[in-house]
Coordinates of C-alpha atoms in Angstrom, one line a residue:
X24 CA 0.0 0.0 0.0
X25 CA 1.4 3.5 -0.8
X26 CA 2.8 5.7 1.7
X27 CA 0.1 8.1 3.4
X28 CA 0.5 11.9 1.3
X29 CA -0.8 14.9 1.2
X30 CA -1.1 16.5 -2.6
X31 CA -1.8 20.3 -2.3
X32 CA -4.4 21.4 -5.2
X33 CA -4.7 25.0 -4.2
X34 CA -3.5 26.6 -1.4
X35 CA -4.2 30.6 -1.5
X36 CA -7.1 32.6 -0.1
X37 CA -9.6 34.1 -2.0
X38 CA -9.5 35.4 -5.6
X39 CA -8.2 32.8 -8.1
X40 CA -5.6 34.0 -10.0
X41 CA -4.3 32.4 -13.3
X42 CA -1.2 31.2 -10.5
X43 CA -2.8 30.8 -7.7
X44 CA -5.6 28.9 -6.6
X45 CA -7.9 28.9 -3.7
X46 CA -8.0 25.9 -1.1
X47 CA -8.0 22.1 -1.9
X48 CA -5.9 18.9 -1.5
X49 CA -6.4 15.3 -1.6
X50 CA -5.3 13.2 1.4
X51 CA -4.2 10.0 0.2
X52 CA -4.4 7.7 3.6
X53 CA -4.9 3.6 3.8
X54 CA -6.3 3.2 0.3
X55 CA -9.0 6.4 0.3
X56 CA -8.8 9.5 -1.3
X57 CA -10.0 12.3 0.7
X58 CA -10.6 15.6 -1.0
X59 CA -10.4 18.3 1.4
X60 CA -12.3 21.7 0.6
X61 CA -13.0 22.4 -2.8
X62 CA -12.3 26.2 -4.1
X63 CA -12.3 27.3 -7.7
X64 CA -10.3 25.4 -10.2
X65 CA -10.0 21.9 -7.9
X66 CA -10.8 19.6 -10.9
X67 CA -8.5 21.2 -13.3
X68 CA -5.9 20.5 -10.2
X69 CA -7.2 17.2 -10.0
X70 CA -6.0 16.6 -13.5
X71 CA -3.5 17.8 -13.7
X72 CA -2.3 16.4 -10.3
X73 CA -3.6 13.0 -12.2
X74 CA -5.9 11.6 -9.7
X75 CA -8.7 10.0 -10.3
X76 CA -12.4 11.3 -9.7
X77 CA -13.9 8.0 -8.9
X78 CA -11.5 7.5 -6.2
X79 CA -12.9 10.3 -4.2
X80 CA -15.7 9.2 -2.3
X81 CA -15.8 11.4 0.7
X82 CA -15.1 15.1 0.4
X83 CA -14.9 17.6 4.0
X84 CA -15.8 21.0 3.1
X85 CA -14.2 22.9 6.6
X86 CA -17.1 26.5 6.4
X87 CA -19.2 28.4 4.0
X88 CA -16.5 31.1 2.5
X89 CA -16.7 30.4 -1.4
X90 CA -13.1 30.0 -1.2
X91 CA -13.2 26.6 0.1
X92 CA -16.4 25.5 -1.7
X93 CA -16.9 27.6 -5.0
X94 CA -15.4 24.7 -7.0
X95 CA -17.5 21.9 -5.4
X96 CA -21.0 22.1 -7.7
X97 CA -18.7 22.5 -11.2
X98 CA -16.9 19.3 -9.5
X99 CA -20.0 16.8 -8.7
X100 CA -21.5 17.9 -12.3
X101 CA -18.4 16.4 -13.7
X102 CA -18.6 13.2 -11.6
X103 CA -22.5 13.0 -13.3
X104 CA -21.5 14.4 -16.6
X105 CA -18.9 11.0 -16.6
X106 CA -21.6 8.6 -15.4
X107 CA -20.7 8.1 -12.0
X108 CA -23.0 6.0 -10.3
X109 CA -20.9 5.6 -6.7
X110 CA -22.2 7.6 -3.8
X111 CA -20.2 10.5 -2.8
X112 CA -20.4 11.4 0.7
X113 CA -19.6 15.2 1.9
X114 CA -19.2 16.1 5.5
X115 CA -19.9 19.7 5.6
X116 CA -21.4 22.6 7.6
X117 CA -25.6 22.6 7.4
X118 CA -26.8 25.1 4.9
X119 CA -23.9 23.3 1.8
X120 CA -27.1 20.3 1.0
X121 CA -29.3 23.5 0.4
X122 CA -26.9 24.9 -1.7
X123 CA -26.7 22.0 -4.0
X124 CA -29.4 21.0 -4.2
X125 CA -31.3 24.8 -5.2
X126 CA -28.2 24.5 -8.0
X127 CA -29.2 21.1 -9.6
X128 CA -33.0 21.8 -8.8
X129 CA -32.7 24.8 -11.0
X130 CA -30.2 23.6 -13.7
X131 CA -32.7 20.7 -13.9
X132 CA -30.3 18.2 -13.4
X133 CA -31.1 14.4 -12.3
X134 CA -27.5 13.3 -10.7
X135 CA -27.0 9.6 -11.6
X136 CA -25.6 9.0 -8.0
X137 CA -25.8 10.0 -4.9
X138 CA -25.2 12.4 -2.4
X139 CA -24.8 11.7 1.3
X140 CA -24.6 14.4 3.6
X141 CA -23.3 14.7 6.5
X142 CA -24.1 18.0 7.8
X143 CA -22.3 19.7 10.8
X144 CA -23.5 21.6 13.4
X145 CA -21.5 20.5 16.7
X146 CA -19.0 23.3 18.0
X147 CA -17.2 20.4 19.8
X148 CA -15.0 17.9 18.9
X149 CA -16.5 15.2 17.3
X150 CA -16.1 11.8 15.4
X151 CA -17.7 11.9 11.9
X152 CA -16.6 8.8 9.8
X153 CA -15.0 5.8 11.1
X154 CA -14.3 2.5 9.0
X155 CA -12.0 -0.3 9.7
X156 CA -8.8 1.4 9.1
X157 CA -9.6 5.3 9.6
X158 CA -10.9 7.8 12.3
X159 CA -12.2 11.6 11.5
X160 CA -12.6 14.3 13.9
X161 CA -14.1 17.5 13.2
X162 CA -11.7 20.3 14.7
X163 CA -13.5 23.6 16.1
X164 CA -11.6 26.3 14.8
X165 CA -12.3 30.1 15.2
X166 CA -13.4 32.0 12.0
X167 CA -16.0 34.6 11.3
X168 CA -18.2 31.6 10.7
X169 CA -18.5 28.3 11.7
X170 CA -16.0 26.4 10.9
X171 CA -14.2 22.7 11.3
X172 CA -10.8 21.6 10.5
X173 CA -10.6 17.3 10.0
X174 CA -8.2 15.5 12.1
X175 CA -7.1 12.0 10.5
X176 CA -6.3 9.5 12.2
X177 CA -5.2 5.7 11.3
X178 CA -6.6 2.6 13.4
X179 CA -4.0 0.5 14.9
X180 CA -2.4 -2.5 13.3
X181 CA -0.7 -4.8 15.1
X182 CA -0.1 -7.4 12.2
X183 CA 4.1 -7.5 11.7
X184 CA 5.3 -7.3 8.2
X185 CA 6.4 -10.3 6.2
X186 CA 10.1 -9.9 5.1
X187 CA 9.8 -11.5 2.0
X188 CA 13.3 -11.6 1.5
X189 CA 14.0 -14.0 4.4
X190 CA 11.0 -15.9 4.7
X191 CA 12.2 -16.8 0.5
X192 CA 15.3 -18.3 1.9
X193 CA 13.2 -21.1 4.0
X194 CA 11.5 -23.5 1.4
X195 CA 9.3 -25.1 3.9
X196 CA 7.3 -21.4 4.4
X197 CA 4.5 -21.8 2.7
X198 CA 1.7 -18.8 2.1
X199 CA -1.0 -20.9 4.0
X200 CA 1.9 -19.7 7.2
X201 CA 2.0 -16.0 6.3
X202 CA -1.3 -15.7 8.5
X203 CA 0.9 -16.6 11.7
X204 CA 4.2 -15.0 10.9
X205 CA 1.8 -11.1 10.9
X206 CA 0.1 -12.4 14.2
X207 CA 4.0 -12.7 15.5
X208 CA 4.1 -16.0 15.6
X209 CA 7.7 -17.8 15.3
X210 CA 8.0 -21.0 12.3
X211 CA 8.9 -24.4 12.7
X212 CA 10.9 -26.0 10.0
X213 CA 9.9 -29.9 8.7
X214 CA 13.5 -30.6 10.8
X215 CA 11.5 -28.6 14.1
X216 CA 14.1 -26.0 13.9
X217 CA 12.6 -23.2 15.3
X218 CA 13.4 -19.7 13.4
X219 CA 12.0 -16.5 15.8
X220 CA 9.2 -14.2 14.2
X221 CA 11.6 -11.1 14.4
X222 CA 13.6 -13.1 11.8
X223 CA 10.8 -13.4 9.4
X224 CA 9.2 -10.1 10.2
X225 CA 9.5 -6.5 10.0
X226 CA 7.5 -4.4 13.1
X227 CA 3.8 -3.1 12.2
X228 CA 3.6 0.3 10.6
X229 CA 3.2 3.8 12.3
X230 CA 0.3 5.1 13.2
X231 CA 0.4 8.4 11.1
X232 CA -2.2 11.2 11.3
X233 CA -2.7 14.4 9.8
X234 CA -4.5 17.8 10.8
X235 CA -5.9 20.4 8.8
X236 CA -6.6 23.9 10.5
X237 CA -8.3 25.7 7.4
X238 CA -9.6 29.4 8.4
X239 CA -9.0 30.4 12.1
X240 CA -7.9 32.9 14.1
X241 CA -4.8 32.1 16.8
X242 CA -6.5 29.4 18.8
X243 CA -5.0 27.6 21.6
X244 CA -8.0 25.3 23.0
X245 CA -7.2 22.8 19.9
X246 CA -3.8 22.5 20.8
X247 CA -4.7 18.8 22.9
X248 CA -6.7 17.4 20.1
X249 CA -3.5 17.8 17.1
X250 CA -1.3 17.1 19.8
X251 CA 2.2 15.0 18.4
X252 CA 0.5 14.8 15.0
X253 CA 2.5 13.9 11.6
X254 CA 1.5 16.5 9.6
X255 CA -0.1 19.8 10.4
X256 CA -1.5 22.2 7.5
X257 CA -2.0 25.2 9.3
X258 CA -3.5 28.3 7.9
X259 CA -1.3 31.5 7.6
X260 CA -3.1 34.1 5.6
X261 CA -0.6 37.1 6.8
X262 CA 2.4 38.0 7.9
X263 CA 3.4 39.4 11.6
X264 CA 3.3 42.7 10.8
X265 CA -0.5 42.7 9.4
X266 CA -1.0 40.4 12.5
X267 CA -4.1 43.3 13.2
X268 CA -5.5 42.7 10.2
X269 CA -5.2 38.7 11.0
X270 CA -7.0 39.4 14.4
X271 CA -10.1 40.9 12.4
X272 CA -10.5 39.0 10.4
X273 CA -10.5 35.5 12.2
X274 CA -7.0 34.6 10.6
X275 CA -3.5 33.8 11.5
X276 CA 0.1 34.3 10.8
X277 CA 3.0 32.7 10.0
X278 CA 4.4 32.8 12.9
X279 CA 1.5 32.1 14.8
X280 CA 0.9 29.5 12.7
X281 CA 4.3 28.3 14.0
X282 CA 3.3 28.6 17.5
X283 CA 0.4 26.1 17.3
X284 CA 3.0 23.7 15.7
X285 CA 5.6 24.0 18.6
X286 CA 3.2 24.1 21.6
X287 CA 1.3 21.1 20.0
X288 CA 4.8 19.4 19.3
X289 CA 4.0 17.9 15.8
X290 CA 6.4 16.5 13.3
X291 CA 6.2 18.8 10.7
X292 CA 4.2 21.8 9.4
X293 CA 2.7 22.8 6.9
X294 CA 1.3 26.6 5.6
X295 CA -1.2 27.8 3.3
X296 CA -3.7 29.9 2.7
X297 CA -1.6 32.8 1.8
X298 CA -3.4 36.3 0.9
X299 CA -2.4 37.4 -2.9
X300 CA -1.1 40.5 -1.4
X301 CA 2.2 38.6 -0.7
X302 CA 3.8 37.2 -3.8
X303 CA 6.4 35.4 -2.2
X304 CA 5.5 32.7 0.1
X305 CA 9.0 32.1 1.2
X306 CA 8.4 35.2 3.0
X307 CA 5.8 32.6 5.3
X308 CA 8.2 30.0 5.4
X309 CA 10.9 32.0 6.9
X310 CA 9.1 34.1 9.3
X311 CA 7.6 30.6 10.7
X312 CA 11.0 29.5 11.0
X313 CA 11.9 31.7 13.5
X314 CA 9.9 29.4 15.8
X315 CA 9.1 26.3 14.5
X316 CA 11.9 24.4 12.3
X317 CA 10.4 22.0 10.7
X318 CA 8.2 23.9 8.2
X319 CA 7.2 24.3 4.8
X320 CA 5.3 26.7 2.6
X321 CA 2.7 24.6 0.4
X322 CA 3.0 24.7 -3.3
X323 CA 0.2 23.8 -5.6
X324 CA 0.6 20.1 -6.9
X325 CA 3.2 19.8 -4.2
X326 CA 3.2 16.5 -2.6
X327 CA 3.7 16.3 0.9
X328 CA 4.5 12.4 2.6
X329 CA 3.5 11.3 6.1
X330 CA 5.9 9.5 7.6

């Protein structure tokens, strides 16, 4: 299975520009393909990231600014306009269903699959999809209007890794044993030579997780909840010295942005959601530095790894 990653489709705020795009990216995580907001322009990032739209089946929308869902209705026309017949499911703050559906009432348009929504309301932590292999938590963040973040989360797996390599060098392993070597088990040779598991096997993967903090002013109270995560996409629409402007308008900096990341002790972060009025978003990158080493500035169709 491929390694858990984070592809940025757009990561500015606001206008769309012919460089710069508003926010999107597609989590790649245990097999799924979670799209996360959906601003202007995500489906020609989509293709030109070259993933698949019948891979994404669940799509978060994080609040009700068009910058994070003006691109969604173009999007799930597409999907219908390609004869998807697979449920897409969208977890999103109540009043997006209305939305959609007013636009396809009007446009007189019969989707051939459907939509489930999962409509948020909660401002506290909550779980809102769980399968077999993944956990999501909404993330109460602090905008002008309500607004989530996602937490991801991978389930435990406590099967060991086969190490092929080794396991090739014993003829009497056979697959019907493969079961027992992941549950840690060690292998007895047709001689009853005894070879230990750790011989055979590799230790189960990481648990990896990521965080997305879309729109949000400096806010503290989340701090426990993306507490040692992998990766942390934290907005920083300004820089410190427009830090009034960030206070007004329910946003952050840089280097606040930078704060959230030390205090909360993740692995790495990541920024975005950069106002057009600053060209250079190295300019983010180095004045999150200042506090928080690991960091990056996101770059549209950059792709970011968990590990």
């Amino acid at each position: 299975m491929r390694r858990p990653s984070l592809t940025i489709l757009g990561c500015h705020s606001s206008i769309p520009t012919d460089k710069f795009y508003p926010t999107a990216q597609i989590l790649e995580m245990k097999g799924y393909s979670f799209l996360i907001d959906c601003g202007e322009g995500t489906q020609v990032q989509l293709r030109k990231a070259k993933i698949k739209f019948n891979r994404i089946v669940h799509i978060f929308i994080s609040h009700l600014h068009g910058d994070h869902f003006f691109g969604l209705i173009g999007l799930l026309s597409t999907f219908h306009l390609l004869g998807r017949e697979k449920s897409v499911s969208i977890y999103a703050p109540k009043g997006l269903k209305e939305i959609i559906d007013t636009h396809f009432k009007w446009s007189y348009t019969k989707l051939k699959y459907c939509i489930d929504h999962i409509e948020l309301s909660s401002e506290k932590e909550e779980k809102i999809m769980e399968n077999e292999k993944i956990e999501v938590y909404t993330i109460p963040l602090k905008h002008r209007i309500y607004t989530n973040g996602f937490l991801f989360k991978e389930k435990p797996n406590n099967n060991r890794k086969l190490n092929m390599k080794e396991i090739q060098k014993i003829p009497d392993i056979k697959i019907i044993d493969y079961k027992n070597l992941k549950l840690g088990k060690d292998f007895m040779t047709n001689e009853g030579k005894i070879i230990p598991n750790c011989q055979l096997t590799f230790d189960p993967s990481k648990i990896l997780s990521y965080a997305f903090c879309s729109d949000t002013s400096y806010y503290l109270p989340i701090i426990e909840q993306i507490k040692s995560v992998d990766l942390l996409y934290h907005e920083s629409t300004f820089l410190k010295k427009e830090e009034n402007r960030a206070i007004n308008t329910g946003h952050s900096t840089a280097k606040q942005a930078a704060y959230m990341a030390k205090k909360a002790k993740v692995k790495k972060l990541l920024l975005g959601h950069y106002s057009n009025r600053f060209p250079n978003i190295k300019e983010f990158e180095k004045e999150a530095k200042e506090i928080f080493s690991n960091v990056e500035a996101s770059e549209p169709l950059k792709r970011y790894f968990l590990d």
